Structures are given as C-alpha cells and as structure tokens.
Amino acid sequence: DAKTTQPPSMDCAEGRAANLPCNHSTISGNEYVYWYRQIHSQGPQYIIHGLKNNETNEMASLIITEDRKSSTLILPHATLRDTAVYYCIVRVTGTASKLTFGTGTRLQVTL
Amino acid sequence: DTAVSQTPKYLVTQMGNDKSIKCEQNLGHDTMYWYKQDSKKFLKIMFSYNNKELIINETVPNRFSPKSPDKAHLNLHINSLELGDSAVYFCASSQEVGSYGYTFGSGTRLTVV
C-alpha cells in the first residue's frame, strides 16, 4: 500500500472549517484514499473514502486532486468533539489488503 | 446495540499468565481483525480472518493465537504474557464488498505487571 505524509499537528478554531492535508504521491490507480480518526481512548472511526471523485457525507468532505497525489479532508464546522488524531490511508480493496495506519495529524479544536 | 464489542475493557495480569480477549460483531461483516496500539500510539495490524479463515498474520510471536469460531467472533489468546505485551488491543470488522470502512471496537487495555 502507498505511503502517506501528513502534518503531525494542526489547530482549528471551533466553528471554522478544518482542512487536513495528505500527500500520497505514489498512489496507484486501484488504491482508495481512506480517512479515519481516533478520539482519545477510543477505537478508530471511519470517516470517508474515495477513489477519484470528491466525496461528501454527514461527517466530512474529501477532496482528491486530479492527479490523485494528494487529498484534503474537510470538516466544515469543527467542534471540540472533533479533537482527535486523523489518519489518511491509501489501500486497495480486497480481503487480503491491510489497513495500515501511519502517525496521522493531531487536530486540536479550540474555543 | 454495540456493533463491535470487546471484553474485557481492562485487563491487568502478571507476567507468565495466559489470558484471552473476546470480540463479537453484529454487523454481518465477513472479515475481522486484531490491532495492537502500543504506548507510542502506533496502531499495527496483527491478524485478519475472513469467514473464519486466517488471511493476514503479521510478524506476531507464536504466543498470540487468534481463534474464530464463526464469522461473528474473533478471540485473541495470549500465552506466557510479557511486559512488552502491555498495550491497547482493538478488534475491528469490515465488509470488503464495495470497499466499506472498518468498524472498530472500543479496545481492551492490557497491562502486564
């Protein structure tokens, strides 16, 4: 699975949009981009995933560049409950494919 | 109704003991996993089972033995516990058809003293 690069930490004011970047310059054509987050002391939580097109769900939006070498997770109105470590992961689907976590971005949402 | 449930939530035990952690999912998923998160917060996959068949086995000591009695359950048995086994262990499940996301349990914090 392709390696990803994320900033180690970011701050965001409550109510503002949080834009979390991820570089995956070696992504291959059949690899999806997944985002998960881990709130302190909890299990990781699936947020969103995409292949080529931008995606939106009730939690977030995922913007993938046309060359697929980077993506941005957008939390449109961050709240204190969004404080967590956010992981960007690229992988192929299939039962033998592993979901491999890197070090992620620690997002701190402040008042 | 918890989707992926692990028991126990906390486990404190002495070195050399044998212990088990249980995991059950009620999502109808085909694949289940065990992950280990150490004190530095790195999450590493240990095992993966698909329909009771072992499909991923990372370089984990033989003291760790997963068992899947059916596709809704994946238990982790650990023999001769060592101090380095202290960590949080997460169970997860997924349905690979359609590239769905993983659902994780809330974790079991194992402390070996």
XYZ file of C-alpha atoms in Angstrom:
224
model
C 0.000 0.000 0.000
C 1.198 3.525 -0.804
C 2.803 5.658 1.886
C 1.128 8.867 3.029
C 2.521 12.066 4.534
C 0.543 14.210 6.946
C 1.486 17.161 9.155
C 1.948 15.974 12.739
C -0.416 18.541 14.234
C -2.887 21.297 13.395
C -5.074 23.727 15.301
C -8.525 24.927 14.349
C -10.935 27.336 15.998
C -14.334 25.956 16.863
C -16.903 26.717 14.179
C -14.282 27.107 11.488
C -13.527 24.642 8.727
C -10.670 22.242 9.422
C -8.703 21.334 6.310
C -6.408 18.364 6.829
C -3.945 17.678 4.000
C -2.448 14.368 2.945
C 0.203 13.597 0.352
C 0.181 10.223 -1.386
C 2.361 10.816 -4.411
C 2.994 7.092 -5.065
C -0.671 6.096 -5.072
C -1.570 3.572 -7.747
C -4.689 3.517 -9.890
C -6.593 0.951 -7.861
C -5.882 2.411 -4.420
C -8.555 4.245 -2.493
C -7.967 7.121 -0.081
C -9.452 6.468 3.359
C -9.717 8.778 6.353
C -10.130 7.602 9.902
C -9.905 9.392 13.201
C -9.158 8.308 16.743
C -10.587 10.305 19.580
C -8.638 9.877 22.795
C -9.006 6.390 24.328
C -11.486 5.249 21.691
C -11.214 2.927 18.713
C -10.531 4.444 15.297
C -13.612 5.690 13.496
C -14.159 5.545 9.750
C -14.862 8.978 8.256
C -14.901 8.804 4.478
C -13.163 7.293 1.475
C -12.825 7.943 -2.241
C -11.089 6.840 -5.407
C -11.075 9.749 -7.855
C -14.096 11.946 -7.303
C -14.703 14.271 -4.400
C -16.925 12.761 -1.756
C -19.158 14.188 0.951
C -21.044 12.592 3.798
C -22.598 13.751 7.050
C -19.193 13.922 8.734
C -16.838 15.450 6.192
C -15.838 16.154 2.607
C -12.932 14.576 0.790
C -11.225 16.490 -1.986
C -8.841 14.461 -4.175
C -6.614 16.270 -6.667
C -6.934 15.370 -10.323
C -3.559 13.591 -10.352
C -4.598 11.779 -7.120
C -1.273 12.582 -5.494
C -2.839 14.459 -2.609
C -6.131 14.917 -0.835
C -7.758 17.122 1.786
C -10.239 16.155 4.440
C -12.581 18.996 5.285
C -14.581 19.227 8.497
C -16.861 22.133 7.592
C -17.673 23.378 11.102
C -15.216 21.911 13.582
C -16.371 21.377 17.165
C -14.435 20.498 20.296
C -15.610 16.888 19.813
C -13.608 16.766 16.570
C -10.332 16.948 18.512
C -8.625 13.697 17.537
C -5.812 12.114 15.547
C -6.754 11.917 11.870
C -5.264 9.212 9.690
C -5.033 9.291 5.910
C -4.584 5.785 4.456
C -4.357 4.539 0.896
C -5.061 0.939 0.068
C -6.592 -1.396 -2.442
C -9.783 -3.185 -1.506
C -9.987 -6.925 -1.068
C -9.856 -9.295 1.837
C -6.067 -9.613 1.864
C -5.468 -5.886 1.866
C -4.349 -4.355 5.146
C -5.472 -1.048 6.608
C -2.101 0.339 7.676
C -2.081 3.343 9.993
C 0.676 5.953 9.945
C 1.284 8.616 12.562
C -1.621 10.851 11.484
C -2.382 14.503 12.220
C -3.341 15.539 15.719
C -6.134 18.095 15.275
C -6.783 20.342 18.249
C -10.024 22.307 18.078
C -10.028 25.291 20.421
C -12.597 27.801 21.649
C -26.635 -2.084 20.325
C -22.834 -2.141 20.062
C -21.562 -3.070 16.588
C -18.136 -4.434 17.619
C -17.836 -5.356 21.273
C -14.724 -6.452 23.129
C -14.387 -7.945 26.557
C -12.862 -7.213 28.927
C -12.287 -3.469 28.641
C -9.403 -3.581 31.096
C -7.131 -6.483 31.940
C -4.322 -6.418 34.492
C -2.303 -9.591 34.861
C 1.074 -10.879 35.916
C 3.902 -11.901 33.658
C 3.734 -15.514 32.571
C -0.048 -15.767 32.752
C -2.315 -16.782 29.857
C -5.256 -14.543 29.002
C -7.948 -14.182 26.356
C -9.733 -11.208 24.855
C -13.073 -11.751 23.162
C -14.573 -9.886 20.229
C -18.003 -10.086 18.657
C -19.547 -8.126 15.784
C -23.223 -7.941 14.893
C -22.792 -6.188 11.556
C -22.810 -9.292 9.403
C -19.276 -8.486 8.210
C -17.134 -11.196 6.649
C -13.742 -10.050 7.898
C -12.422 -9.407 11.399
C -9.103 -8.054 12.640
C -6.943 -7.587 15.683
C -4.832 -4.436 16.012
C -2.330 -3.519 18.720
C -1.688 0.082 19.818
C 1.442 0.468 21.874
C 2.463 3.200 24.284
C 3.699 5.367 21.392
C 0.201 5.177 19.893
C 1.233 3.267 16.771
C -1.626 1.103 15.505
C -0.406 -2.147 13.964
C -2.420 -4.940 12.450
C -1.820 -8.360 13.966
C -4.305 -10.745 12.345
C -7.161 -10.825 9.897
C -9.805 -13.505 9.443
C -12.253 -13.820 6.570
C -15.168 -16.204 7.123
C -13.198 -17.997 9.854
C -10.094 -18.365 7.667
C -6.807 -16.700 8.637
C -5.749 -14.389 5.797
C -3.310 -11.950 7.377
C -0.772 -12.935 10.004
C 1.797 -10.254 10.689
C 5.074 -10.984 12.452
C 3.451 -11.678 15.779
C 5.003 -14.041 18.361
C 3.559 -17.539 18.486
C 2.317 -16.764 21.983
C -0.548 -14.903 20.279
C -3.188 -17.208 18.856
C -6.387 -15.911 17.300
C -9.430 -18.145 17.109
C -12.562 -17.576 15.069
C -15.376 -19.995 15.997
C -17.684 -18.295 13.490
C -17.532 -15.197 11.330
C -19.087 -13.032 14.044
C -16.416 -13.817 16.632
C -12.649 -13.417 16.747
C -10.932 -14.102 20.037
C -7.300 -13.467 20.925
C -5.478 -15.794 23.289
C -2.090 -14.801 24.640
C 0.219 -17.289 26.349
C 3.080 -16.526 28.725
C 2.385 -12.801 28.880
C 5.373 -10.443 28.844
C 5.764 -6.830 29.934
C 6.017 -5.784 26.276
C 2.551 -7.129 25.595
C 1.106 -4.214 27.548
C -0.927 -2.219 25.030
C -4.446 -1.478 23.886
C -5.837 -4.187 21.616
C -8.547 -3.261 19.131
C -10.836 -5.615 17.319
C -12.368 -4.498 14.026
C -14.585 -5.834 11.279
C -15.281 -4.957 7.666
C -17.292 -5.995 4.685
C -14.926 -5.836 1.769
C -17.533 -5.888 -0.953
C -17.949 -2.284 -2.077
C -14.849 -1.150 -0.147
C -16.684 -0.299 3.050
C -14.794 1.087 6.039
C -13.683 -0.809 9.104
C -15.675 -0.661 12.336
C -13.519 -0.801 15.443
C -14.330 -1.871 18.955
C -13.562 0.341 21.943
C -10.397 -1.529 22.824
C -9.014 -3.688 25.619
C -6.272 -2.133 27.715
C -3.912 -4.920 28.743
C -1.394 -4.215 31.493
C 1.189 -6.842 32.328
C 2.911 -6.380 35.680
